[in-house]
Short mmCIF file of C-alpha atoms in Angstrom, two decimals:
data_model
loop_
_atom_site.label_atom_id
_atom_site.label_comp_id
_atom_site.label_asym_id
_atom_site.label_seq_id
_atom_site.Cartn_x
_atom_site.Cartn_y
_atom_site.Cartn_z
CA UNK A 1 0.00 0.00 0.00
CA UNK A 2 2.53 2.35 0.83
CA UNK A 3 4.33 1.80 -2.73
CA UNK A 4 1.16 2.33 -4.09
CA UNK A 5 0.99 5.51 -2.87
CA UNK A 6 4.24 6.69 -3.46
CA UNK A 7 3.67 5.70 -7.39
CA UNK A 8 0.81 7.54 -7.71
CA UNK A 9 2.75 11.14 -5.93
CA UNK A 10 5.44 10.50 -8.41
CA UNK A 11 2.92 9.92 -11.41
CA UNK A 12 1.22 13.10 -10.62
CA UNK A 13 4.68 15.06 -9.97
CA UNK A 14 5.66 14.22 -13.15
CA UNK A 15 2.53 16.11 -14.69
CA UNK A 16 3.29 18.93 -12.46
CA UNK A 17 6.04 21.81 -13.85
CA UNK A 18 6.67 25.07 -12.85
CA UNK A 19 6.14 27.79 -14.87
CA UNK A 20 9.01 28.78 -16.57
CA UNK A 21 9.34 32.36 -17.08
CA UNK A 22 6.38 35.29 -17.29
CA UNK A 23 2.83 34.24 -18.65
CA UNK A 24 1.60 35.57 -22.49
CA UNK A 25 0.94 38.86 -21.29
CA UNK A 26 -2.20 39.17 -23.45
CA UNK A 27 -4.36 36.83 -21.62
CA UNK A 28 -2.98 37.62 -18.60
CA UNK A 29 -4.16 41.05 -18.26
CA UNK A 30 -7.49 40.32 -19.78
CA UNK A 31 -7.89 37.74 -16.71
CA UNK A 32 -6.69 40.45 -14.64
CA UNK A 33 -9.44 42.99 -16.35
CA UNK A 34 -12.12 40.53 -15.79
CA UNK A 35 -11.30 40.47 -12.14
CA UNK A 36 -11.44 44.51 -12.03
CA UNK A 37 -14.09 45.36 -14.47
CA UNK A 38 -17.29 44.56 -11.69
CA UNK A 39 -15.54 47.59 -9.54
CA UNK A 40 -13.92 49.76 -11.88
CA UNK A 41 -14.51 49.42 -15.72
CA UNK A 42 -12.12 51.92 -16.43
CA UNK A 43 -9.50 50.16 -14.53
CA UNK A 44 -10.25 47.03 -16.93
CA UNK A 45 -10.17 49.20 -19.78
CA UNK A 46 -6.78 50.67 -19.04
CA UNK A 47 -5.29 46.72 -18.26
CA UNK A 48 -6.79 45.87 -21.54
CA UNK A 49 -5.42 48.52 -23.40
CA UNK A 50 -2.81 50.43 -22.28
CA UNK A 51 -0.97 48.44 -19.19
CA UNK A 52 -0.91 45.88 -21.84
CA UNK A 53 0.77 47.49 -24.43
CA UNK A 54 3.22 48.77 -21.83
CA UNK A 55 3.72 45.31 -20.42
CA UNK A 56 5.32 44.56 -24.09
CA UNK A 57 7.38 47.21 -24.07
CA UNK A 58 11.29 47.45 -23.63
CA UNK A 59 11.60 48.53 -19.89
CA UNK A 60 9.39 45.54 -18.42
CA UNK A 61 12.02 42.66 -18.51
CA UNK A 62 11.06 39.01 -18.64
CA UNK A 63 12.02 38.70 -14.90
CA UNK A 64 10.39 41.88 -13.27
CA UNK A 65 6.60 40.64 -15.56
CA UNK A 66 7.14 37.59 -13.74
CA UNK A 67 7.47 38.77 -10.68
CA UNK A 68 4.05 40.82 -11.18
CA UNK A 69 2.34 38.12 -12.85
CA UNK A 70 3.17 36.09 -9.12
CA UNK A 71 2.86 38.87 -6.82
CA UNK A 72 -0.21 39.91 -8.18
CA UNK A 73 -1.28 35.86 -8.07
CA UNK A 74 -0.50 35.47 -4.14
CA UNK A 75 -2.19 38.84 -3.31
CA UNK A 76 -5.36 37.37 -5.06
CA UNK A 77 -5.01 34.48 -3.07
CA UNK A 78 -6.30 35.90 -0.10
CA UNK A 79 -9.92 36.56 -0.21
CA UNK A 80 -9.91 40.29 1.32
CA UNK A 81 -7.59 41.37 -1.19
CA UNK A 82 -9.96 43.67 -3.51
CA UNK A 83 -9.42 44.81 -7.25
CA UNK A 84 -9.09 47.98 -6.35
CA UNK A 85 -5.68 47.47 -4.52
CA UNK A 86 -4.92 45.38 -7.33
CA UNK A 87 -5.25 48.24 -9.71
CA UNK A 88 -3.11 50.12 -7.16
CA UNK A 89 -0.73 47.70 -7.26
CA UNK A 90 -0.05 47.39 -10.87
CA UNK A 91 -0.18 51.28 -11.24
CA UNK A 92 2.66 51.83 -8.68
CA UNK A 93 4.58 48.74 -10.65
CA UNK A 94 4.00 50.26 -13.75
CA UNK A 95 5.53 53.60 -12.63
CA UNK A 96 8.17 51.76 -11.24
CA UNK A 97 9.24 49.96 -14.20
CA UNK A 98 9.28 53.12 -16.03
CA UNK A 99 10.01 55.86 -14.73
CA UNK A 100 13.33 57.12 -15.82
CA UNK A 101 15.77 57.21 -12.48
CA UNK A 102 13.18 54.91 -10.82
CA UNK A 103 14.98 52.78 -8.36
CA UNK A 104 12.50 51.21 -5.59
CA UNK A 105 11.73 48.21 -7.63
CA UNK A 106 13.15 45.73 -4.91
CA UNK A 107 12.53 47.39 -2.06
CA UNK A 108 8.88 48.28 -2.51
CA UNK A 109 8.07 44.50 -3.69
CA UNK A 110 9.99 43.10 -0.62
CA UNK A 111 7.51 45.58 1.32
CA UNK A 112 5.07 44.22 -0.52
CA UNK A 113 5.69 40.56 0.11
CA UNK A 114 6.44 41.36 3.62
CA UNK A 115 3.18 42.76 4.41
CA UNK A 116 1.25 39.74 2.13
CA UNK A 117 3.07 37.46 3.94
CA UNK A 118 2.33 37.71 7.46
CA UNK A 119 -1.20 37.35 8.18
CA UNK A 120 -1.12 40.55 10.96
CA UNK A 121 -0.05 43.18 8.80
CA UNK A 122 -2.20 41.83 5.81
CA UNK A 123 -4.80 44.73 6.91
CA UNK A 124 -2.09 47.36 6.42
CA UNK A 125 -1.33 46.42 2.58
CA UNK A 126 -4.55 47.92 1.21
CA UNK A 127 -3.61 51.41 2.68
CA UNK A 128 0.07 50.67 1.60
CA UNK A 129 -0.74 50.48 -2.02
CA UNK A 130 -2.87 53.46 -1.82
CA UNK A 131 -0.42 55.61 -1.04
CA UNK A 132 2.31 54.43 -2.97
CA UNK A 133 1.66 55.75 -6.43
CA UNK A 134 0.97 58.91 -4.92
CA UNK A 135 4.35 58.37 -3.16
CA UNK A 136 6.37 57.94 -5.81
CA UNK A 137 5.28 59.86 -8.46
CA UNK A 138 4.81 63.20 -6.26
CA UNK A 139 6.43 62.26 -2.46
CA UNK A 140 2.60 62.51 -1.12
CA UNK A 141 3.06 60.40 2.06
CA UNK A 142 -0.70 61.77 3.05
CA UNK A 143 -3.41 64.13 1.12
CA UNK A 144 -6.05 65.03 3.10
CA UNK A 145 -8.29 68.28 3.76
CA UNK A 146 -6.79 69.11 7.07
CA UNK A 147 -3.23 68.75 5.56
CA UNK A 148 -0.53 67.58 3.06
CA UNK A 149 2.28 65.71 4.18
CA UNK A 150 5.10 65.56 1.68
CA UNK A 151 8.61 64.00 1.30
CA UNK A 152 10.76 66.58 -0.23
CA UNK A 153 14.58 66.74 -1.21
CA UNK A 154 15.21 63.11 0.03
CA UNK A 155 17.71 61.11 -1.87
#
C-alpha cells in the first residue's frame, strides 16, 4: 500500500512543472481585467489597453513581468484582497518599471511581500498600495483636507 501511494505522488509530480518564465501577457491582463471590471470598468479598460501594451514594451524585462504576474497571483489568493488594490498595485509597478531614475523596484516588492506574507499586517497592505503611487510619483506620504504631508529633497 505504501508503494502504491508513493507511485501515484510521483505519477502526478511528473505532470506537475513550474512555470518557466512570465505568462503571455495578453491573456494575462485580460484575466486580470475581468477580475477589475465589476468595480472599476475603467480600470479594466486601461489593463486591456494600455498596461498591456506597456507590459510589451522594452523597460518591463522578462524577470520583473514575472514577478508581477506572481505577486499579483499570491495577493489574489487571499480573499480580502480587492481589485481595487490590485489596480493600485499594478499602477505603482507600472511607474516603477518606467520611470526614468526609478529605483525602488526591490525594495517596494519586498515591502510588498512582507506585508502579504504575514497574516497581521495583511490589513495594512490595502492602505500601503494606496499611497504608494501617490508616493512615488509626487512624495505625497498623506493628502487630506486638514493637511498635506510631503517627502521633499530626500535622496
Amino acid at each position: 500500500m505504501k508503494w502504491g501511494l508513493w507511485a501515484v505522488c510521483l505519477a502526478l509530480a511528473g505532470g506537475v512543472q513550474a512555470q518557466e518564465g512570465p505568462l503571455p501577457v495578453g491573456p494575462w491582463t485580460a484575466e486580470v481585467a475581468r477580475w477589475v471590471e465589476p468595480v472599476d470598468a475603467e480600470a479594466a479598460r486601461w489593463l486591456r489597453k494600455d498596461f498591456a501594451e506597456e507590459l510589451a514594451a522594452a523597460p518591463w524585462t522578462p524577470g520583473r513581468v514575472d514577478t508581477l504576474q506572481r505577486t499579483l497571483e499570491v495577493l489574489r489568493e487571499d480573499r480580502t484582497f480587492k481589485p481595487a488594490s490590485g489596480v493600485r498595485y499594478l499602477k505603482t509597478a507600472a511607474f516603477l518599471a518606467t520611470a526614468p531614475g526609478s529605483t525602488g523596484w526591490s525594495a517596494w516588492h519586498a515591502v510588498v511581500a512582507n506585508l502579504a506574507g504575514k497574516k497581521t499586517w495583511r490589513k495594512a497592505l490595502p492602505d500601503f498600495l494606496a499611497i504608494s503611487q501617490p508616493f512615488f510619483q509626487q512624495g505625497v506620504l498623506s493628502d487630506r483636507p486638514q493637511a498635506v504631508w510631503r517627502l521633499e529633497g530626500a535622496s
